Coordinates of C-alpha atoms and ligand atoms in Angstrom, one line a residue:
M89 CA 98.7 173.0 30.7
N90 CA 101.5 175.5 30.2
G91 CA 101.6 175.0 26.4
K92 CA 105.2 173.7 26.6
V93 CA 106.5 170.4 25.2
A94 CA 109.3 168.3 26.6
L95 CA 110.8 165.3 24.7
I96 CA 112.4 162.9 27.1
T97 CA 114.4 159.8 26.1
G98 CA 115.0 156.9 28.5
A99 CA 111.5 157.7 29.8
S100 CA 110.6 154.0 30.4
S101 CA 112.9 153.7 33.4
G102 CA 114.9 155.4 36.2
I103 CA 116.0 159.0 35.7
G104 CA 114.1 159.6 32.4
R105 CA 110.9 158.2 33.9
A106 CA 111.1 160.4 37.0
S107 CA 111.8 163.4 34.8
A108 CA 108.8 162.6 32.6
L109 CA 106.5 162.5 35.7
L110 CA 108.0 165.8 37.0
F111 CA 107.5 167.7 33.8
A112 CA 104.0 166.3 33.4
A113 CA 103.3 167.4 37.0
N114 CA 104.3 170.9 35.9
E115 CA 101.8 171.1 33.1
Y116 CA 104.1 170.0 30.3
S117 CA 103.0 167.9 27.4
V118 CA 105.7 165.2 27.6
V119 CA 106.7 163.0 24.7
A120 CA 108.2 159.9 26.4
F121 CA 110.6 157.9 24.2
G122 CA 111.8 154.3 24.8
R123 CA 111.5 150.7 23.6
N124 CA 109.6 149.1 26.5
E125 CA 105.9 149.4 25.7
S126 CA 104.5 148.1 28.9
E127 CA 106.8 150.4 31.0
L128 CA 105.8 153.4 28.9
G129 CA 102.2 152.4 29.2
A130 CA 102.6 152.3 33.0
L131 CA 104.2 155.7 32.9
R132 CA 101.3 157.1 31.0
D133 CA 98.9 155.5 33.5
D134 CA 100.8 157.0 36.4
S135 CA 100.6 160.5 34.8
R136 CA 96.8 160.5 34.4
E137 CA 96.1 162.6 37.5
L138 CA 98.8 165.1 36.7
S139 CA 98.2 168.6 35.2
G140 CA 100.2 167.8 32.1
S141 CA 100.2 164.8 29.8
V142 CA 102.4 162.0 28.7
K143 CA 102.3 160.6 25.2
F144 CA 104.7 157.7 24.6
Y145 CA 106.6 157.0 21.5
L146 CA 108.3 153.6 20.8
G147 CA 111.7 153.3 19.2
D148 CA 115.3 152.5 19.3
I149 CA 117.4 155.7 19.9
T150 CA 120.3 154.3 17.8
E151 CA 118.0 154.0 14.7
V152 CA 118.3 157.1 12.7
S153 CA 114.9 156.6 11.0
H154 CA 113.2 156.2 14.5
V155 CA 114.8 159.5 15.7
D156 CA 113.7 161.2 12.5
R157 CA 110.1 160.0 12.9
L158 CA 110.2 160.9 16.6
V159 CA 111.0 164.5 16.0
S160 CA 108.7 165.0 13.0
D161 CA 105.8 163.3 14.8
T162 CA 106.4 165.4 17.9
I163 CA 106.2 168.6 15.8
D164 CA 103.2 167.3 13.8
S165 CA 101.3 166.5 17.1
F166 CA 102.3 169.5 19.2
G167 CA 103.6 172.1 16.8
R168 CA 106.6 172.9 19.0
L169 CA 109.4 171.7 21.2
D170 CA 110.6 173.5 24.3
V171 CA 112.8 171.0 26.2
L172 CA 114.9 168.0 25.2
V173 CA 116.2 165.7 27.9
N174 CA 118.7 163.1 26.6
A175 CA 118.4 160.4 29.4
A176 CA 118.7 157.1 27.4
G177 CA 121.9 155.3 28.4
I178 CA 123.6 152.0 28.9
I179 CA 126.6 150.8 30.9
K180 CA 128.8 147.7 30.6
S181 CA 131.9 147.1 32.6
G182 CA 135.3 146.6 31.0
N183 CA 138.8 147.9 31.1
I184 CA 141.4 149.0 28.5
Q185 CA 142.4 145.3 27.9
D186 CA 139.0 143.5 27.8
T187 CA 136.5 146.0 26.5
S188 CA 135.3 144.6 23.2
L189 CA 134.8 146.9 20.2
D190 CA 131.2 145.8 20.2
D191 CA 130.7 147.0 23.8
W192 CA 132.6 150.2 23.0
D193 CA 130.4 150.9 19.9
K194 CA 127.2 150.1 21.8
M195 CA 128.0 152.6 24.6
M196 CA 129.1 155.3 22.2
N197 CA 126.0 154.7 20.1
V198 CA 123.4 154.9 22.8
N199 CA 125.1 157.3 25.2
L200 CA 126.7 159.8 22.8
R201 CA 125.9 159.4 19.1
S202 CA 122.2 159.2 19.7
A203 CA 122.1 162.3 21.9
F204 CA 124.2 164.1 19.3
Y205 CA 121.8 163.1 16.4
L206 CA 118.6 163.7 18.3
T207 CA 119.8 167.1 19.5
Q208 CA 120.8 168.0 15.9
K209 CA 117.3 167.1 14.7
C210 CA 115.7 169.1 17.5
V211 CA 117.8 172.3 17.1
P212 CA 115.6 174.2 14.6
H213 CA 112.5 173.6 16.8
L214 CA 114.4 174.6 20.0
V215 CA 115.6 177.7 18.3
A216 CA 112.0 178.6 17.4
T217 CA 110.9 178.4 21.1
K218 CA 114.2 179.5 22.6
G219 CA 114.1 176.2 24.4
N220 CA 116.8 174.1 26.0
V221 CA 118.6 170.8 26.3
V222 CA 119.5 168.8 29.4
N223 CA 121.9 165.9 28.9
V224 CA 122.2 163.2 31.5
S225 CA 125.9 162.6 31.9
S226 CA 127.6 161.1 34.9
V227 CA 130.3 161.6 37.6
T228 CA 132.2 159.3 35.3
G229 CA 132.3 162.1 32.8
T230 CA 134.4 164.3 35.1
R231 CA 136.3 161.6 37.0
A232 CA 138.1 158.4 36.0
F233 CA 136.8 155.1 37.5
P234 CA 138.4 151.7 36.9
N235 CA 136.6 149.0 34.8
V236 CA 134.0 151.2 33.2
L237 CA 136.3 152.7 30.6
A238 CA 134.0 153.0 27.6
Y239 CA 131.2 154.3 29.7
C240 CA 133.5 157.0 31.3
V241 CA 134.7 158.1 27.8
S242 CA 131.1 158.3 26.5
K243 CA 130.1 160.5 29.4
A244 CA 133.2 162.7 29.2
A245 CA 132.3 163.2 25.5
T246 CA 128.7 164.0 26.6
D247 CA 130.1 166.8 28.8
Q248 CA 132.1 168.2 25.9
L249 CA 129.1 167.8 23.5
T250 CA 127.2 169.9 26.1
R251 CA 129.7 172.7 26.2
C252 CA 130.3 172.9 22.5
T253 CA 126.6 172.8 21.7
A254 CA 125.9 175.4 24.4
L255 CA 128.5 177.7 22.9
E256 CA 127.1 177.4 19.4
L257 CA 123.4 177.8 20.4
A258 CA 123.7 180.5 23.0
P259 CA 123.5 183.3 20.4
K260 CA 120.3 181.7 19.1
G261 CA 118.7 181.7 22.6
V262 CA 119.0 178.0 23.3
R263 CA 120.6 176.8 26.5
V264 CA 122.4 173.4 26.9
N265 CA 123.4 171.8 30.2
A266 CA 124.2 168.5 31.7
V267 CA 123.7 166.7 35.0
N268 CA 126.4 164.4 36.3
P269 CA 124.9 162.0 38.8
G270 CA 126.8 159.6 41.1
V271 CA 125.2 156.2 41.8
V272 CA 121.4 156.4 41.4
V273 CA 119.1 153.5 42.2
T274 CA 117.7 152.5 38.8
N275 CA 117.8 149.6 36.4
L276 CA 121.0 150.7 34.7
H277 CA 123.6 148.5 36.5
K278 CA 121.6 145.3 36.5
R279 CA 120.7 145.8 32.9
G280 CA 124.5 146.2 32.3
G281 CA 125.1 142.7 33.7
M282 CA 125.4 143.2 37.5
S283 CA 123.8 140.3 39.5
D284 CA 121.2 141.1 42.2
G285 CA 123.8 140.2 44.9
D286 CA 126.5 142.3 43.4
Y287 CA 124.1 145.2 43.0
E288 CA 123.2 145.0 46.7
K289 CA 126.9 145.1 47.6
F290 CA 127.4 148.0 45.1
L291 CA 124.7 150.0 46.8
E292 CA 126.1 149.1 50.3
N293 CA 129.5 150.3 49.1
A294 CA 127.9 153.5 47.8
K295 CA 127.4 154.5 51.4
N296 CA 131.2 154.8 51.7
T297 CA 132.0 156.1 48.3
H298 CA 129.4 158.9 48.4
P299 CA 130.3 161.4 51.3
I300 CA 126.6 162.0 51.9
G301 CA 126.4 158.3 52.8
R302 CA 123.9 156.9 50.3
A303 CA 123.1 156.4 46.6
G304 CA 120.8 158.9 45.0
K305 CA 117.1 158.7 43.9
P306 CA 115.9 159.3 40.3
E307 CA 113.6 162.0 41.6
E308 CA 116.5 163.9 43.0
V309 CA 118.2 164.0 39.6
A310 CA 114.8 164.9 37.9
D311 CA 114.5 167.9 40.2
L312 CA 117.9 169.3 38.9
I313 CA 117.0 168.5 35.3
Y314 CA 113.7 170.3 35.8
F315 CA 115.4 173.3 37.4
L316 CA 118.0 173.5 34.5
A317 CA 115.2 173.4 32.0
S318 CA 113.2 176.1 33.7
E319 CA 113.4 179.9 33.5
K320 CA 115.0 180.0 36.9
A321 CA 118.2 178.7 35.1
A322 CA 117.9 181.4 32.3
W323 CA 121.5 182.4 32.8
I324 CA 123.0 178.9 33.0
T325 CA 124.4 177.3 29.9
G326 CA 127.3 174.9 29.1
A327 CA 127.2 173.7 32.8
T328 CA 127.9 170.1 33.8
Y329 CA 126.2 169.9 37.2
E330 CA 127.4 167.4 39.8
I331 CA 124.5 165.7 41.7
D332 CA 126.3 162.9 43.4
G333 CA 126.3 163.1 47.2
G334 CA 129.8 164.4 46.9
R335 CA 131.2 161.4 44.9
A336 CA 133.3 163.6 42.6
Q337 CA 135.1 165.1 45.6
T338 CA 136.5 161.7 46.8
C339 CA 139.5 159.7 45.6
A340 CA 139.0 156.1 44.4
R341 CA 138.5 153.6 47.2
Ligands
NAP159 N1 121.8 155.0 37.6 C1 123.0 155.6 37.8 O1 123.7 155.3 38.8 C2 123.4 156.7 36.9 C3 124.5 157.5 37.3 C4 125.0 158.5 36.4 C5 124.4 158.6 35.2 N2 123.4 157.8 34.8 C6 122.8 158.0 33.5 O2 121.4 158.3 33.6 C7 120.7 158.0 32.4 C8 119.5 157.2 32.7 O3 119.9 155.9 33.2 P1 119.1 155.2 34.4 O4 120.0 155.1 35.5 O5 117.8 155.8 34.6 O6 119.0 153.7 33.8 P2 117.8 152.8 33.4 O7 116.8 152.7 34.5 O8 118.4 151.5 32.9 O9 117.1 153.6 32.2 C9 117.8 153.6 30.9 C10 116.8 154.1 29.9 O10 117.5 154.2 28.6 C11 116.7 153.6 27.6 N3 117.5 153.1 26.5 C12 118.6 152.3 26.6 N4 119.0 151.9 25.4 C13 118.1 152.4 24.5 C14 117.9 152.4 23.1 N5 118.8 151.7 22.3 N6 116.8 153.0 22.5 C15 116.0 153.7 23.3 N7 116.1 153.8 24.7 C16 117.1 153.1 25.2 C17 115.9 152.6 28.3 O11 114.7 152.4 27.6 P3 114.1 150.9 27.3 O12 114.2 150.1 28.5 O13 112.7 151.3 26.9 O14 114.9 150.4 26.2 C18 115.6 153.2 29.7 O15 114.5 154.0 29.6 C19 121.8 157.2 31.5 O16 122.3 158.1 30.6 C20 122.8 156.8 32.5 O17 124.1 156.7 31.9 C21 122.9 156.8 35.6

């Protein structure tokens, strides 16, 4: 064990799960946060042979009391926090005319407000270790896409949250960066309402919309998250890193 502690939200699935396994494979003690107990239990089982450890913690990221307890229990258990990965997120399609206030609020709550509040609670502990934060944003934070309006806005705000927080915390020795993936094969879109058939077509279309010719894998994004959290990225802060098979370079089609 390297003695370092990483707190990862969205760890029960997709990018957060892949990140939890990678940090645990690199001797971190990982606190894996999510709501799905069986998926988090499976994650812990999958980490048993790794050099680090995974302890899971159940809760809803939008509940302030859950976040408060998550941070205080993490510090009580491990005595420190070195890395925060804000990966929890949801998507729902909708345009300027048909996005309900309820959907808008849900996406802002999970994707933005929760990351803000959890980061705020973690700051004193990250300052103590000169640790860092990696936010999972999206190519939709830097580019406009039709019919995912609220999601795009939540991710653009995540990018600015990243830059503002980085600026404020740099003098305290804490770095803050974001990754901006293109389409990655996870549960996100189906959970957001896409049917199996539509998801298959969406992934087929990703071969055209991503210049590299395919959608991404959660492990590829986890690699970048791990790099940004590592000492190798000691001079990188406030960055929003595209990892998208070139998606951000294309025009809408
Ligand atoms: N997949 C893509 O194409 C893509 C592209 C760009 C960016 N992203 C971003 O990547 C991040 C990870 O998404 P993913 O693709 O890995 O999706 P995913 O497989 O659906 O995972 C989403 C995670 O967020 C957690 N979550 C959602 N709402 C929550 C809540 N209220 N409280 C606690 N946890 C909650 C889920 O936990 P539970 O299931 O346990 O509730 C799950 O672990 C998101 O921020 C997403 O916006 C994804």
